[in-house]
PDB file of C-alpha atoms in Angstrom:
ATOM      1  CA  GLY B   1       1.568  -2.299 -43.009  1.00 85.00           C
ATOM      2  CA  ILE B   2       1.587  -2.971 -39.322  1.00 92.00           C
ATOM      3  CA  PHE B   3       1.381  -6.618 -38.239  1.00 91.00           C
ATOM      4  CA  THR B   4      -0.034  -8.094 -35.053  1.00 92.00           C
ATOM      5  CA  MET B   5       1.437 -11.402 -33.992  1.00 90.00           C
ATOM      6  CA  GLN B   6       0.336 -14.320 -31.839  1.00 92.00           C
ATOM      7  CA  ASP B   7       2.833 -13.487 -29.084  1.00 94.00           C
ATOM      8  CA  ASN B   8       0.934 -10.239 -28.297  1.00 94.00           C
ATOM      9  CA  THR B   9       3.379  -8.082 -30.207  1.00 95.00           C
ATOM     10  CA  MET B  10       3.025  -5.773 -33.180  1.00 95.00           C
ATOM     11  CA  GLY B  11       5.559  -4.718 -35.736  1.00 95.00           C
ATOM     12  CA  PHE B  12       6.480  -3.801 -39.257  1.00 96.00           C
ATOM     13  CA  MET B  13       8.856  -4.960 -41.942  1.00 96.00           C
ATOM     14  CA  LEU B  14      10.510  -2.802 -44.580  1.00 97.00           C
ATOM     15  CA  GLU B  15      12.419  -3.949 -47.634  1.00 96.00           C
ATOM     16  CA  LEU B  16      15.392  -1.730 -48.338  1.00 95.00           C
ATOM     17  CA  SER B  17      17.136  -1.393 -51.657  1.00 88.00           C
ATOM     18  CA  PRO B  18      20.650  -2.740 -51.107  1.00 79.00           C
ATOM     19  CA  VAL B  19      23.428  -0.352 -52.042  1.00 83.00           C
ATOM     20  CA  PRO B  20      26.781  -1.400 -53.557  1.00 80.00           C
ATOM     21  CA  TYR B  21      28.713   0.715 -51.030  1.00 81.00           C
ATOM     22  CA  SER B  22      27.976   2.881 -48.000  1.00 85.00           C
ATOM     23  CA  GLY B  23      29.108   6.450 -47.604  1.00 91.00           C
ATOM     24  CA  GLU B  24      29.025   8.609 -44.489  1.00 94.00           C
ATOM     25  CA  LYS B  25      25.380   9.603 -45.031  1.00 93.00           C
ATOM     26  CA  THR B  26      24.271   5.964 -45.225  1.00 93.00           C
ATOM     27  CA  ILE B  27      26.215   4.929 -42.136  1.00 93.00           C
ATOM     28  CA  SER B  28      24.923   7.966 -40.240  1.00 95.00           C
ATOM     29  CA  ALA B  29      21.319   7.140 -41.178  1.00 95.00           C
ATOM     30  CA  ILE B  30      21.662   3.530 -40.003  1.00 94.00           C
ATOM     31  CA  THR B  31      23.343   4.723 -36.779  1.00 95.00           C
ATOM     32  CA  ASP B  32      20.441   7.137 -36.188  1.00 95.00           C
ATOM     33  CA  VAL B  33      17.941   4.279 -36.537  1.00 95.00           C
ATOM     34  CA  LEU B  34      19.921   2.044 -34.175  1.00 95.00           C
ATOM     35  CA  ASN B  35      20.340   4.823 -31.580  1.00 94.00           C
ATOM     36  CA  TYR B  36      16.708   5.975 -31.673  1.00 93.00           C
ATOM     37  CA  PRO B  37      15.056   5.845 -28.221  1.00 92.00           C
ATOM     38  CA  TRP B  38      12.910   2.796 -29.039  1.00 95.00           C
ATOM     39  CA  PRO B  39       9.997   1.953 -26.693  1.00 93.00           C
ATOM     40  CA  LYS B  40      10.771  -0.552 -23.949  1.00 93.00           C
ATOM     41  CA  ASP B  41      11.077  -4.195 -25.094  1.00 95.00           C
ATOM     42  CA  THR B  42      11.278  -3.283 -28.781  1.00 96.00           C
ATOM     43  CA  ILE B  43      13.273  -5.718 -30.908  1.00 96.00           C
ATOM     44  CA  ILE B  44      14.841  -4.381 -34.117  1.00 97.00           C
ATOM     45  CA  GLN B  45      16.947  -6.097 -36.747  1.00 95.00           C
ATOM     46  CA  PHE B  46      18.493  -5.669 -40.157  1.00 94.00           C
ATOM     47  CA  ILE B  47      18.360  -8.812 -42.301  1.00 94.00           C
ATOM     48  CA  MET B  48      20.370  -9.568 -45.433  1.00 92.00           C
ATOM     49  CA  LEU B  49      18.959 -12.358 -47.585  1.00 90.00           C
ATOM     50  CA  ALA B  50      20.672 -14.010 -50.541  1.00 85.00           C
ATOM     51  CA  ASP B  51      17.417 -15.036 -52.197  1.00 85.00           C
ATOM     52  CA  PRO B  52      17.727 -17.801 -54.819  1.00 81.00           C
ATOM     53  CA  TRP B  53      14.276 -16.937 -56.232  1.00 79.00           C
ATOM     54  CA  GLN B  54      15.065 -14.660 -59.157  1.00 80.00           C
ATOM     55  CA  GLU B  55      12.089 -15.058 -61.459  1.00 82.00           C
ATOM     56  CA  PRO B  56      10.499 -11.633 -60.803  1.00 81.00           C
ATOM     57  CA  LEU B  57      13.857  -9.904 -61.195  1.00 82.00           C
ATOM     58  CA  LEU B  58      14.677 -11.725 -64.442  1.00 87.00           C
ATOM     59  CA  ASP B  59      11.141 -11.358 -65.818  1.00 87.00           C
ATOM     60  CA  ASN B  60      11.307  -7.599 -65.152  1.00 84.00           C
ATOM     61  CA  TYR B  61      14.729  -7.392 -66.840  1.00 83.00           C
ATOM     62  CA  LEU B  62      13.470  -9.328 -69.860  1.00 85.00           C
ATOM     63  CA  GLY B  63      10.346  -7.170 -70.114  1.00 84.00           C
ATOM     64  CA  MET B  64      12.437  -3.982 -70.076  1.00 82.00           C
ATOM     65  CA  ARG B  65      14.798  -5.369 -72.708  1.00 77.00           C
ATOM     66  CA  ASN B  66      11.933  -6.482 -74.940  1.00 73.00           C
ATOM     67  CA  ARG B  67      10.296  -3.044 -74.751  1.00 70.00           C
ATOM     68  CA  ARG B  68      13.644  -1.373 -75.426  1.00 68.00           C
ATOM     69  CA  PHE B  69      14.367  -3.553 -78.461  1.00 64.00           C
ATOM     70  CA  ALA B  70      10.889  -3.620 -80.010  1.00 65.00           C
ATOM     71  CA  GLY B  71      11.986  -1.718 -83.080  1.00 60.00           C
ATOM     72  CA  SER B  72      10.989  -1.867 -86.695  1.00 54.00           C
ATOM     73  CA  GLY B  73      12.514  -1.043 -90.019  1.00 56.00           C
ATOM     74  CA  ASP B  74      16.313  -1.061 -90.386  1.00 60.00           C
ATOM     75  CA  SER B  75      17.022  -1.965 -86.752  1.00 65.00           C
ATOM     76  CA  MET B  76      14.484  -4.814 -86.575  1.00 67.00           C
ATOM     77  CA  HIS B  77      17.018  -7.613 -87.143  1.00 67.00           C
ATOM     78  CA  MET B  78      19.395  -6.221 -84.507  1.00 69.00           C
ATOM     79  CA  ASP B  79      16.489  -5.757 -82.085  1.00 75.00           C
ATOM     80  CA  MET B  80      15.398  -9.376 -82.598  1.00 78.00           C
ATOM     81  CA  LEU B  81      18.983 -10.523 -81.988  1.00 80.00           C
ATOM     82  CA  LEU B  82      19.192  -8.509 -78.766  1.00 81.00           C
ATOM     83  CA  GLN B  83      15.808  -9.791 -77.583  1.00 82.00           C
ATOM     84  CA  ASP B  84      16.936 -13.366 -78.224  1.00 86.00           C
ATOM     85  CA  TRP B  85      20.248 -12.736 -76.443  1.00 84.00           C
ATOM     86  CA  SER B  86      18.388 -11.287 -73.429  1.00 85.00           C
ATOM     87  CA  ARG B  87      16.071 -14.314 -73.297  1.00 87.00           C
ATOM     88  CA  GLN B  88      18.991 -16.759 -73.488  1.00 89.00           C
ATOM     89  CA  TYR B  89      20.875 -14.823 -70.803  1.00 87.00           C
ATOM     90  CA  CYS B  90      17.884 -15.082 -68.432  1.00 87.00           C
ATOM     91  CA  GLU B  91      17.519 -18.798 -69.180  1.00 88.00           C
ATOM     92  CA  TYR B  92      21.242 -19.283 -68.452  1.00 86.00           C
ATOM     93  CA  LEU B  93      20.913 -17.532 -65.077  1.00 84.00           C
ATOM     94  CA  LYS B  94      17.845 -19.607 -64.150  1.00 83.00           C
ATOM     95  CA  ARG B  95      19.483 -22.866 -65.250  1.00 83.00           C
ATOM     96  CA  ASN B  96      22.746 -22.193 -63.396  1.00 80.00           C
ATOM     97  CA  ARG B  97      21.473 -20.305 -60.351  1.00 79.00           C
ATOM     98  CA  ASN B  98      22.813 -22.928 -57.936  1.00 78.00           C
ATOM     99  CA  ARG B  99      26.166 -23.772 -59.508  1.00 80.00           C
ATOM    100  CA  GLY B 100      27.293 -20.307 -60.617  1.00 78.00           C
ATOM    101  CA  ILE B 101      29.105 -19.117 -63.701  1.00 74.00           C
ATOM    102  CA  SER B 102      31.414 -22.137 -64.048  1.00 77.00           C
ATOM    103  CA  MET B 103      32.962 -25.026 -62.147  1.00 79.00           C
ATOM    104  CA  ASP B 104      36.034 -22.803 -61.653  1.00 82.00           C
ATOM    105  CA  PHE B 105      33.881 -20.122 -60.017  1.00 79.00           C
ATOM    106  CA  PRO B 106      31.063 -22.019 -58.254  1.00 81.00           C
ATOM    107  CA  VAL B 107      29.304 -19.029 -56.682  1.00 81.00           C
ATOM    108  CA  PRO B 108      25.517 -19.286 -56.945  1.00 82.00           C
ATOM    109  CA  PHE B 109      23.495 -16.438 -58.428  1.00 81.00           C
ATOM    110  CA  ARG B 110      21.351 -14.651 -55.849  1.00 82.00           C
ATOM    111  CA  ASN B 111      19.008 -11.696 -55.552  1.00 82.00           C
ATOM    112  CA  PHE B 112      20.419  -9.849 -52.542  1.00 86.00           C
ATOM    113  CA  ARG B 113      17.654  -8.337 -50.435  1.00 90.00           C
ATOM    114  CA  CYS B 114      17.783  -6.270 -47.267  1.00 93.00           C
ATOM    115  CA  PHE B 115      15.032  -5.945 -44.645  1.00 95.00           C
ATOM    116  CA  PHE B 116      14.469  -3.958 -41.470  1.00 96.00           C
ATOM    117  CA  THR B 117      12.041  -5.260 -38.843  1.00 96.00           C
ATOM    118  CA  ALA B 118      10.790  -3.913 -35.543  1.00 97.00           C
ATOM    119  CA  LYS B 119       8.362  -5.399 -33.060  1.00 96.00           C
ATOM    120  CA  ARG B 120       7.183  -4.527 -29.573  1.00 96.00           C
ATOM    121  CA  PRO B 121       4.528  -5.600 -27.074  1.00 95.00           C
ATOM    122  CA  PHE B 122       0.938  -4.832 -28.074  1.00 91.00           C
ATOM    123  CA  ASN B 123      -1.863  -3.758 -25.735  1.00 89.00           C
ATOM    124  CA  GLU B 124      -5.238  -4.490 -27.376  1.00 89.00           C
ATOM    125  CA  LYS B 125      -7.064  -2.116 -25.005  1.00 92.00           C
ATOM    126  CA  ASN B 126      -5.331   0.837 -26.673  1.00 91.00           C
ATOM    127  CA  ALA B 127      -5.275  -0.622 -30.181  1.00 91.00           C
ATOM    128  CA  ASP B 128      -5.771   2.666 -32.056  1.00 92.00           C
ATOM    129  CA  ASP B 129      -2.993   4.412 -30.127  1.00 93.00           C
ATOM    130  CA  GLU B 130      -0.738   1.372 -30.465  1.00 93.00           C
ATOM    131  CA  PHE B 131      -1.173   1.235 -34.247  1.00 94.00           C
ATOM    132  CA  ALA B 132      -0.629   4.996 -34.559  1.00 95.00           C
ATOM    133  CA  GLY B 133       2.528   4.761 -32.454  1.00 94.00           C
ATOM    134  CA  MET B 134       3.926   1.868 -34.491  1.00 95.00           C
ATOM    135  CA  ALA B 135       3.098   3.660 -37.757  1.00 95.00           C
ATOM    136  CA  ALA B 136       4.962   6.733 -36.447  1.00 95.00           C
ATOM    137  CA  LEU B 137       7.992   4.551 -35.648  1.00 95.00           C
ATOM    138  CA  ARG B 138       7.870   3.039 -39.126  1.00 96.00           C
ATOM    139  CA  ASP B 139       7.647   6.492 -40.722  1.00 96.00           C
ATOM    140  CA  MET B 140      10.577   7.690 -38.576  1.00 95.00           C
ATOM    141  CA  VAL B 141      12.706   4.738 -39.737  1.00 96.00           C
ATOM    142  CA  GLN B 142      11.801   5.324 -43.381  1.00 96.00           C
ATOM    143  CA  GLY B 143      12.585   9.036 -43.070  1.00 95.00           C
ATOM    144  CA  ALA B 144      15.939   8.404 -41.380  1.00 95.00           C
ATOM    145  CA  LEU B 145      16.931   5.806 -43.977  1.00 95.00           C
ATOM    146  CA  LYS B 146      15.902   8.139 -46.794  1.00 95.00           C
ATOM    147  CA  THR B 147      18.367  10.771 -45.521  1.00 94.00           C
ATOM    148  CA  GLY B 148      21.074   8.150 -46.088  1.00 93.00           C
ATOM    149  CA  ASN B 149      19.869   7.465 -49.646  1.00 91.00           C
ATOM    150  CA  LEU B 150      18.344   4.122 -48.638  1.00 93.00           C
ATOM    151  CA  SER B 151      14.926   3.690 -50.193  1.00 93.00           C
ATOM    152  CA  SER B 152      12.477   1.397 -48.437  1.00 95.00           C
ATOM    153  CA  ALA B 153       9.017  -0.030 -48.944  1.00 95.00           C
ATOM    154  CA  ASN B 154       6.495  -1.622 -46.604  1.00 95.00           C
ATOM    155  CA  MET B 155       6.402  -5.405 -46.812  1.00 93.00           C
ATOM    156  CA  PRO B 156       2.752  -6.332 -47.509  1.00 90.00           C
ATOM    157  CA  PRO B 157       1.443  -9.357 -45.536  1.00 86.00           C
ATOM    158  CA  GLU B 158       0.926 -11.492 -48.659  1.00 88.00           C
ATOM    159  CA  GLU B 159       4.490 -10.868 -49.821  1.00 89.00           C
ATOM    160  CA  LEU B 160       5.874 -11.720 -46.370  1.00 88.00           C
ATOM    161  CA  LEU B 161       3.898 -14.978 -46.339  1.00 88.00           C
ATOM    162  CA  HIS B 162       5.163 -15.822 -49.827  1.00 86.00           C
ATOM    163  CA  LEU B 163       8.766 -15.153 -48.752  1.00 88.00           C
ATOM    164  CA  VAL B 164       8.435 -17.300 -45.621  1.00 88.00           C
ATOM    165  CA  ARG B 165       6.803 -20.149 -47.582  1.00 89.00           C
ATOM    166  CA  ARG B 166       9.696 -20.180 -50.050  1.00 85.00           C
ATOM    167  CA  LEU B 167      12.327 -20.054 -47.289  1.00 86.00           C
ATOM    168  CA  PHE B 168      10.809 -22.950 -45.344  1.00 88.00           C
ATOM    169  CA  ASN B 169       9.858 -24.993 -48.437  1.00 85.00           C
ATOM    170  CA  PRO B 170      12.627 -24.249 -50.969  1.00 75.00           C
ATOM    171  CA  ASN B 171      11.907 -27.293 -53.161  1.00 74.00           C
ATOM    172  CA  HIS B 172       8.165 -26.683 -53.307  1.00 69.00           C
ATOM    173  CA  GLU B 173       6.874 -25.422 -56.631  1.00 61.00           C
ATOM    174  CA  PRO B 174       5.268 -21.980 -56.194  1.00 57.00           C
ATOM    175  CA  ASP B 175       1.574 -21.771 -56.890  1.00 54.00           C
ATOM    176  CA  GLU B 176       0.116 -19.552 -59.591  1.00 47.00           C
ATOM    177  CA  ALA B 177      -1.111 -16.880 -57.171  1.00 49.00           C
ATOM    178  CA  HIS B 178       2.313 -16.326 -55.600  1.00 51.00           C
ATOM    179  CA  GLY B 179       4.729 -16.907 -58.478  1.00 50.00           C
TER     180      GLY B 179
END
């Protein structure tokens, strides 16, 4: 979506799927986005976040493993063993997320996330044109990134609020509605 902000600006936020390495196509796509003739006073940024909140990622992994190993008959015992191993692995990652694999290798576990944001001044008198223009910019960015094999998704307002709440209140227990 397109956001309006209290400082009379509007913008959008995309979450990109991080890639393990960048080839020429990826670098070219990012360069195209950076060199685009952005409207005056537009602020753009790429953000990398080492997010300690891993529950959705681990829950998704565990769900996929449980569906994969929901066998019967001869393979049932092996499937139950693999399901139990998957559950224990997820519990290990959750328990040790801040200290890492061992005391010899104290690197915390993180869910690496990448975002792209853009914002520019907003004129309420031309709201429809302003929103259409910002949506066109967002679509242009998504198209350019896609040519570099970088998939992206709009950041919904509720997900952005949840992310910001967790970043500013890291020791606060999440509520039921937001995980």
